[in-house]
């Protein structure tokens, strides 16, 4: 191993170590004291509930663990968006579980909480996965009600999705394990089956204090909307549970009896580990996002037996298109080549840049994968499309549009991993969040932005200094350097993978060694949803 490899390895391992430390903090939710209070009430935490529910022999994946990270400091923070979401197996059936974290503002809904819940429902709907809601929430966080209540993608969309999933036959089970108030009270009755925990679970449109204020009735919360009321009088809930564990055991038994569904039929063969050492990824991936490296060496450490069949290997070399397997599943890979290459004319092409021939190749490959019913994996380390008169005259916009069209209209499931750069239109063409990947994860090395930090900082500097000069301010070299430093630091923060994950632009930040498991889990989920549409590029400029 050379010195550069060792330096890269140390750097990337530190990045993964930082990721693990951040995750440990996030897993504490509202903190040790609030966890202790929950335990004192005989309740499990959201994460304990999910761990108890899921099968122990199959590792789950967590969606949006960093939701809300550093977003609501003035409100005391909102770790994990106040809700935990995992895809795992219950009674050997793949499901998605959504659990309110009552240690975070009593499980109240912040704006990011709504977005995360909708993302969980989107995954369930796309993949026909049963969804289990473990409810323990005080409802909408009132100081921010205007950002969570009225709009299309706000709180009310949850119940609209309940109805849509019910019509599609997607199993929904709700267990009320704490508060379930106001609009949230519709969730249990809009699910297929509902459970409520005796003495700790409660459901009502308005609590006892509000009832007293509104209509003058004096009543306690347990009589108003406790387990006995809703299983014996109102009929809102189907089962009364003695405690959290009893409720979760009942869910396991319900799930165990669900019949199998039609599958999409994605090809799967015997699972083989990569021949190349996966840990080499840490040394191959450079410290700097501007350095070159061979993406093929990364692919070898992600795919079964380290074997892939490259499509049009000597054409459009800045994009690698290849057939391979991951944990036995057949997959088509579209990856940005990150080293400088020569085209057939002997011209140098920069790594990470999409040229006309690369876009043309990718469009054809995506069409082939759709024809063969092979899921697609996009490995992003892209700075954008090539610019300049030569590219413009060659029709780069037209060829780029064809690729974006193919990605948009693809009917096979798509998965995206942001390895390094994810800039500008390159993010779009390589199946960024706006293009509906079934799952989108980022490595700690990822950067997401409209353009690279250096270029963006220089553009923003020109704009800001011009504005200050108009106001009559004298811009000295020292002042210019101060402005540039401020802009660079702010932009760097916004390109961080944690900034993206906090806003659920990605589903997770993962250790590169977890990539195979993430993609395999995603394809297994997608296999529950047969493809009902045909691939059609629509109108494209040829």
XYZ file of C-alpha atoms in Angstrom:
542
model
C 0.000 0.000 0.000
C 1.344 3.477 -0.835
C 1.417 6.528 1.407
C -1.540 8.148 -0.356
C -3.651 5.018 0.232
C -2.780 5.030 3.935
C -3.596 8.734 4.291
C -6.936 8.249 2.558
C -7.672 5.227 4.744
C -6.985 7.130 7.967
C -9.084 10.082 6.819
C -12.098 8.008 5.754
C -12.007 5.813 8.847
C -12.093 8.970 10.966
C -15.131 10.104 8.969
C -16.881 6.792 9.713
C -15.905 7.066 13.384
C -17.452 10.550 13.466
C -20.613 9.110 11.879
C -20.889 6.439 14.570
C -20.437 8.975 17.371
C -23.158 11.183 15.898
C -25.484 8.198 15.593
C -24.912 7.219 19.234
C -25.913 10.728 20.273
C -28.994 10.704 18.032
C -30.039 7.325 19.475
C -30.310 8.957 22.902
C -33.321 10.933 21.678
C -34.312 13.508 24.296
C -31.600 12.324 26.684
C -31.032 9.885 29.563
C -33.303 11.658 32.063
C -36.303 11.577 29.717
C -35.627 7.935 28.876
C -35.610 7.163 32.621
C -38.963 8.937 33.067
C -40.437 6.856 30.279
C -39.166 3.658 31.898
C -40.626 4.762 35.235
C -44.057 4.781 33.555
C -43.530 1.176 32.446
C -42.994 2.217 28.830
C -40.266 1.318 26.367
C -38.531 3.943 24.246
C -39.258 4.162 20.516
C -36.028 2.352 19.665
C -36.614 -0.321 22.303
C -40.086 -0.924 20.911
C -38.769 -1.356 17.378
C -35.909 -3.610 18.519
C -38.392 -5.797 20.410
C -40.687 -5.997 17.387
C -38.158 -6.797 14.649
C -36.678 -10.238 13.989
C -33.222 -10.555 15.503
C -31.681 -12.654 12.702
C -32.084 -10.029 9.951
C -30.404 -6.641 10.242
C -32.760 -3.682 9.644
C -31.883 -0.348 8.063
C -32.852 3.002 9.564
C -34.398 5.778 7.498
C -33.520 9.438 8.205
C -31.757 8.990 11.545
C -30.318 12.504 11.174
C -33.628 14.194 10.350
C -33.777 17.573 12.072
C -30.054 17.608 12.936
C -29.089 21.160 14.046
C -32.349 22.547 12.642
C -34.379 23.587 15.709
C -31.848 24.812 18.260
C -34.124 27.684 19.330
C -36.805 25.098 20.193
C -34.487 22.744 22.051
C -33.698 20.498 19.100
C -35.508 17.563 17.532
C -33.226 14.475 17.389
C -34.188 12.124 14.549
C -37.184 14.356 13.878
C -38.825 12.956 17.010
C -39.675 9.699 15.216
C -37.761 6.494 14.472
C -38.255 4.683 11.156
C -36.766 1.304 10.242
C -37.182 -1.260 7.481
C -36.831 -4.761 8.881
C -38.551 -8.107 9.262
C -41.392 -9.029 11.629
C -42.286 -12.710 11.810
C -40.095 -13.173 8.723
C -42.051 -10.587 6.695
C -40.397 -7.360 5.531
C -42.132 -4.294 6.992
C -41.538 -0.643 7.762
C -42.008 0.552 11.338
C -42.688 4.153 12.428
C -42.367 4.912 16.155
C -42.893 8.315 17.806
C -40.110 9.206 20.234
C -41.855 10.488 23.366
C -38.521 11.612 24.850
C -38.396 14.405 22.242
C -40.986 17.069 23.125
C -43.450 14.295 24.101
C -43.333 13.026 20.520
C -44.688 16.310 19.140
C -44.639 16.859 15.397
C -42.116 19.375 14.074
C -42.131 20.194 10.340
C -39.361 17.638 9.735
C -41.397 15.028 11.663
C -44.153 15.340 9.091
C -41.693 15.050 6.217
C -40.133 11.944 7.741
C -43.509 10.263 8.343
C -44.508 10.984 4.749
C -41.219 9.506 3.539
C -41.962 6.323 5.497
C -45.406 6.093 3.934
C -43.936 6.750 0.489
C -41.574 3.788 0.943
C -44.477 1.605 2.049
C -46.602 2.618 -0.945
C -43.818 2.247 -3.525
C -42.858 -1.207 -2.291
C -46.191 -2.613 -1.021
C -44.673 -3.026 2.445
C -46.836 -3.447 5.560
C -46.433 -0.389 7.794
C -46.686 -0.406 11.572
C -47.233 2.806 13.536
C -46.185 2.821 17.206
C -48.032 5.924 18.374
C -46.890 8.020 21.347
C -47.282 11.671 20.397
C -48.598 14.921 21.819
C -49.577 16.007 18.295
C -48.513 19.078 16.332
C -45.788 21.221 17.920
C -47.909 24.354 18.344
C -45.130 27.013 18.169
C -44.517 25.868 14.579
C -48.066 24.871 13.622
C -48.037 27.043 10.509
C -45.201 24.936 9.083
C -46.783 21.553 9.789
C -50.560 21.860 9.618
C -52.193 23.226 6.437
C -50.146 22.510 3.314
C -50.238 19.607 0.870
C -47.149 17.895 2.266
C -48.036 18.613 5.902
C -49.707 16.657 8.713
C -53.023 16.012 6.958
C -51.292 14.183 4.099
C -50.622 11.336 6.561
C -54.315 10.456 6.744
C -54.809 10.862 3.005
C -52.000 8.300 2.587
C -53.691 6.012 5.144
C -56.739 5.955 2.900
C -54.726 5.425 -0.305
C -52.774 2.522 1.209
C -55.959 0.951 2.502
C -57.450 1.050 -1.013
C -54.298 -0.624 -2.374
C -54.411 -3.416 0.189
C -51.212 -2.385 1.961
C -51.447 -3.597 5.559
C -51.399 -0.855 8.219
C -51.345 -1.580 11.939
C -51.384 1.094 14.650
C -50.478 0.508 18.292
C -51.370 3.393 20.611
C -48.706 3.210 23.313
C -49.040 6.722 24.717
C -50.790 9.915 23.674
C -52.743 10.029 20.423
C -54.512 13.373 20.267
C -56.375 15.804 18.022
C -55.931 15.098 14.288
C -53.560 12.248 15.138
C -56.488 10.377 16.665
C -57.612 9.483 13.134
C -54.522 7.339 12.548
C -55.627 4.220 14.509
C -59.099 4.091 12.998
C -57.707 4.651 9.473
C -55.354 1.701 9.933
C -56.534 -1.842 9.226
C -56.164 -2.926 12.833
C -55.389 -1.005 16.004
C -54.189 -1.795 19.481
C -54.079 0.318 22.632
C -52.028 -0.223 25.797
C -54.036 -0.188 29.016
C -53.465 2.804 31.324
C -50.688 4.367 29.164
C -52.425 4.653 25.778
C -55.110 7.265 25.120
C -56.985 8.565 22.099
C -59.134 11.675 21.889
C -59.756 14.659 19.658
C -59.499 16.915 22.713
C -58.100 16.164 26.184
C -59.946 16.667 29.462
C -58.759 20.267 29.937
C -59.903 21.313 26.469
C -63.207 19.472 26.900
C -63.794 21.398 30.149
C -62.974 24.684 28.436
C -65.022 23.938 25.314
C -68.215 22.391 26.642
C -67.899 22.549 30.436
C -67.747 18.768 30.903
C -65.558 17.453 33.719
C -63.949 14.110 32.891
C -60.548 12.442 33.330
C -58.427 11.390 30.353
C -58.654 7.661 31.047
C -62.454 7.695 31.048
C -62.471 10.046 28.075
C -60.211 8.021 25.813
C -58.355 5.196 27.563
C -58.002 1.545 26.527
C -61.204 0.340 28.173
C -63.221 3.154 26.597
C -61.934 2.467 23.093
C -62.095 -1.334 23.182
C -65.401 -1.714 25.038
C -67.461 1.430 24.403
C -66.388 3.333 21.269
C -64.967 0.389 19.314
C -62.166 2.601 17.972
C -59.498 0.011 18.825
C -59.509 -3.725 18.144
C -57.226 -5.001 20.896
C -56.362 -3.990 24.464
C -52.796 -4.775 25.520
C -51.519 -5.118 29.074
C -48.227 -3.330 28.375
C -45.826 -2.420 25.562
C -44.457 -5.948 25.196
C -47.938 -7.456 25.024
C -48.937 -5.005 22.286
C -45.802 -5.776 20.271
C -46.299 -9.531 20.661
C -49.842 -9.161 19.304
C -48.466 -7.284 16.268
C -45.985 -10.086 15.624
C -48.794 -12.640 15.619
C -50.937 -10.507 13.270
C -48.079 -10.029 10.818
C -47.223 -13.750 10.927
C -50.624 -14.572 9.402
C -50.456 -12.195 6.409
C -50.477 -14.090 3.121
C -47.758 -13.701 0.507
C -48.201 -11.227 -2.330
C -47.307 -11.228 -6.007
C -43.642 -10.424 -6.594
C -41.979 -8.219 -9.198
C -39.700 -11.111 -10.134
C -36.264 -9.492 -9.991
C -33.497 -11.965 -10.697
C -31.572 -13.349 -7.732
C -28.773 -15.897 -7.643
C -26.479 -17.293 -4.984
C -24.959 -14.614 -2.743
C -21.209 -14.156 -3.140
C -19.011 -11.755 -1.209
C -16.671 -9.478 -3.175
C -13.289 -11.109 -3.837
C -11.568 -7.773 -3.314
C -11.312 -6.507 0.260
C -14.225 -4.150 0.886
C -12.242 -2.202 3.471
C -9.903 -1.050 0.682
C -12.624 1.480 -0.168
C -11.320 3.639 2.685
C -7.910 3.846 1.002
C -9.121 4.191 -2.586
C -11.503 7.079 -1.891
C -9.393 10.290 -1.765
C -9.495 12.859 1.024
C -10.161 15.702 -1.388
C -13.291 15.785 -3.521
C -11.238 17.196 -6.395
C -8.744 14.297 -6.573
C -9.028 11.603 -9.210
C -9.509 7.856 -8.579
C -10.765 4.815 -10.458
C -14.446 4.176 -9.715
C -14.074 0.644 -11.092
C -11.991 -0.207 -8.029
C -14.894 0.916 -5.811
C -17.386 -1.139 -7.832
C -15.216 -4.260 -7.488
C -15.569 -3.973 -3.720
C -19.352 -3.562 -3.813
C -20.442 -6.325 -6.200
C -20.611 -10.098 -5.789
C -17.367 -11.904 -6.594
C -15.945 -8.482 -7.648
C -17.243 -9.255 -11.151
C -19.152 -6.884 -13.441
C -19.830 -6.806 -17.174
C -19.234 -3.341 -18.539
C -21.530 -1.979 -21.236
C -19.852 0.030 -24.055
C -16.611 0.048 -22.073
C -14.676 2.134 -24.616
C -17.408 4.679 -25.356
C -18.488 7.532 -23.096
C -15.817 6.597 -20.570
C -16.678 9.199 -17.930
C -19.753 7.118 -17.069
C -19.410 3.439 -16.201
C -22.430 1.330 -17.092
C -22.292 -2.296 -16.005
C -24.304 -5.377 -15.079
C -23.463 -7.026 -11.771
C -24.955 -8.657 -8.676
C -25.245 -7.407 -5.120
C -26.090 -10.035 -2.501
C -27.291 -12.195 -5.364
C -29.642 -9.584 -6.870
C -29.042 -8.649 -10.515
C -28.440 -4.915 -10.861
C -27.471 -2.359 -13.488
C -24.881 0.151 -12.309
C -24.452 3.705 -13.601
C -21.388 5.275 -11.978
C -19.305 8.390 -12.528
C -15.750 7.522 -13.505
C -13.510 9.771 -11.437
C -10.237 9.549 -13.317
C -9.147 11.427 -16.441
C -9.743 9.341 -19.573
C -9.170 9.631 -23.322
C -11.997 9.334 -25.829
C -11.679 7.660 -29.249
C -10.349 10.920 -30.716
C -7.528 10.999 -28.184
C -9.101 13.945 -26.345
C -8.736 14.158 -22.574
C -11.993 14.000 -20.604
C -12.220 15.005 -16.955
C -13.349 12.452 -14.390
C -16.701 13.131 -12.738
C -17.950 15.179 -15.699
C -20.779 13.944 -17.935
C -20.024 14.413 -21.656
C -22.402 13.932 -24.586
C -21.164 10.419 -25.356
C -21.447 9.442 -21.661
C -25.036 10.687 -21.466
C -25.909 8.873 -24.694
C -24.472 5.615 -23.345
C -26.291 5.924 -20.033
C -29.612 6.583 -21.775
C -29.280 3.389 -23.796
C -28.168 1.369 -20.775
C -31.096 2.574 -18.649
C -33.459 1.577 -21.463
C -31.847 -1.887 -21.609
C -32.241 -2.392 -17.843
C -35.903 -1.437 -18.091
C -36.405 -3.918 -20.914
C -34.701 -6.689 -18.922
C -36.407 -5.806 -15.606
C -33.100 -5.130 -13.843
C -33.043 -2.588 -10.960
C -30.663 0.352 -11.314
C -27.972 1.589 -8.938
C -26.510 5.083 -9.409
C -23.122 5.739 -7.793
C -22.739 9.508 -7.695
C -19.466 11.398 -7.756
C -20.376 14.014 -10.331
C -19.393 17.640 -10.830
C -21.930 18.197 -13.605
C -22.187 18.227 -17.382
C -19.320 19.467 -19.554
C -19.510 23.159 -20.433
C -17.914 25.358 -23.080
C -18.516 26.116 -26.754
C -17.410 22.702 -27.998
C -19.872 20.899 -25.726
C -22.689 23.361 -26.373
C -22.234 23.105 -30.137
C -22.144 19.311 -29.790
C -25.556 19.297 -28.134
C -24.663 18.532 -24.518
C -27.988 19.958 -23.344
C -29.867 17.668 -25.743
C -27.907 14.560 -24.714
C -28.193 15.459 -21.046
C -31.935 15.912 -21.445
C -32.209 12.419 -22.973
C -30.453 10.933 -19.957
C -32.651 12.867 -17.515
C -35.675 11.693 -19.518
C -34.570 8.064 -19.234
C -33.980 8.366 -15.481
C -37.361 10.080 -15.011
C -39.332 7.492 -16.975
C -37.535 4.410 -15.701
C -40.044 1.903 -14.299
C -37.570 -0.447 -12.626
C -36.647 0.516 -9.060
C -33.734 2.932 -8.756
C -31.267 3.259 -5.879
C -28.741 6.029 -5.382
C -25.552 6.220 -3.334
C -23.803 9.591 -3.128
C -20.141 8.674 -2.798
C -18.551 12.074 -3.381
C -19.663 15.133 -5.331
C -23.300 15.585 -6.262
C -23.381 18.929 -8.033
C -25.884 20.735 -10.220
C -27.626 18.955 -13.067
C -25.320 16.002 -12.447
C -27.354 15.312 -9.305
C -30.486 15.159 -11.446
C -29.086 12.983 -14.234
C -27.624 10.569 -11.675
C -31.003 10.076 -9.975
C -30.981 12.580 -7.138
C -33.841 12.764 -4.644
C -36.122 14.555 -7.123
C -36.074 11.486 -9.395
C -37.677 9.062 -6.934
C -34.957 6.597 -6.018
C -36.488 3.908 -3.800
C -33.624 4.577 -1.370
C -30.918 7.248 -1.465
C -27.942 7.024 0.876
C -24.750 9.041 1.217
C -21.274 8.114 2.387
C -19.598 10.452 4.913
C -17.505 11.730 1.974
C -20.544 13.085 0.117
C -21.146 16.726 -0.834
C -24.448 17.942 -2.289
C -24.752 21.402 -3.835
C -25.681 23.315 -6.962
C -21.946 23.679 -7.693
C -18.570 23.041 -6.085
C -17.621 25.119 -3.046
C -14.705 26.998 -4.648
C -16.674 28.061 -7.716
C -19.777 28.943 -5.704
C -17.816 31.000 -3.183
C -16.203 33.038 -5.975
C -19.555 33.709 -7.650
C -21.164 34.714 -4.340
C -18.156 36.901 -3.514
C -18.581 38.842 -6.762
C -22.283 39.398 -6.031
C -21.742 40.513 -2.436
C -18.785 42.821 -3.131
C -20.669 44.435 -6.033
C -23.623 45.124 -3.731
C -21.378 46.633 -1.056
C -19.594 48.843 -3.600
C -22.964 50.153 -4.778
C -23.609 51.194 -1.194
C -20.349 53.158 -1.267
C -18.270 50.786 0.811
C -14.560 50.501 0.040
C -13.650 46.814 -0.398
C -10.042 46.282 0.648
C -8.216 42.992 -0.022
C -8.566 42.217 3.701
C -12.311 42.869 3.608
C -12.651 40.736 0.490
C -10.811 37.882 2.188
C -13.083 38.201 5.230
C -16.202 38.034 3.027
C -14.818 35.059 1.097
C -14.013 33.188 4.317
C -17.547 33.748 5.661
C -19.147 32.635 2.388
C -16.893 29.558 2.107
C -17.614 28.402 5.659
C -21.363 28.808 5.218
C -21.346 27.035 1.859
C -19.186 24.219 3.252
C -21.734 23.671 6.025
C -24.562 23.497 3.487
C -22.751 20.931 1.317
C -22.164 18.580 4.268
C -23.883 15.172 4.061
C -25.325 15.885 7.527
C -27.001 19.055 6.271
C -28.618 17.003 3.493
C -29.597 14.155 5.812
C -31.143 16.582 8.327
C -33.546 17.741 5.606
C -34.124 14.192 4.298
C -32.557 14.976 0.925
C -30.974 11.577 1.552
C -32.389 8.665 3.561
C -29.196 8.043 5.507
C -25.476 8.550 5.881
C -23.896 5.109 5.882
C -20.528 3.461 6.325
C -19.398 2.401 2.810
C -19.249 -1.162 4.125
C -23.027 -1.048 4.705
C -23.777 -0.280 1.043
C -24.340 -3.870 -0.087
C -26.829 -4.476 2.738
C -28.696 -1.226 1.959
C -29.063 -2.023 -1.739
C -30.028 -5.641 -1.077
C -32.662 -4.554 1.461
C -34.011 -2.041 -1.035
C -34.324 -4.563 -3.867
C -35.991 -7.082 -1.541
C -38.535 -4.393 -0.643
C -39.037 -3.382 -4.276
C -39.625 -7.015 -5.221
C -42.953 -6.827 -3.331
C -44.303 -4.364 -5.933
C -44.849 -5.785 -9.436
C -44.062 -3.370 -12.275
C -47.318 -2.277 -13.893
C -46.050 0.450 -16.240
C -44.097 0.252 -19.468
C -40.871 2.167 -20.038
C -41.418 5.008 -22.516
C -38.962 7.807 -23.168
C -41.676 10.100 -24.453
C -40.590 12.932 -26.753
C -36.812 13.360 -26.988
C -34.576 15.338 -29.297
C -32.468 12.897 -31.316
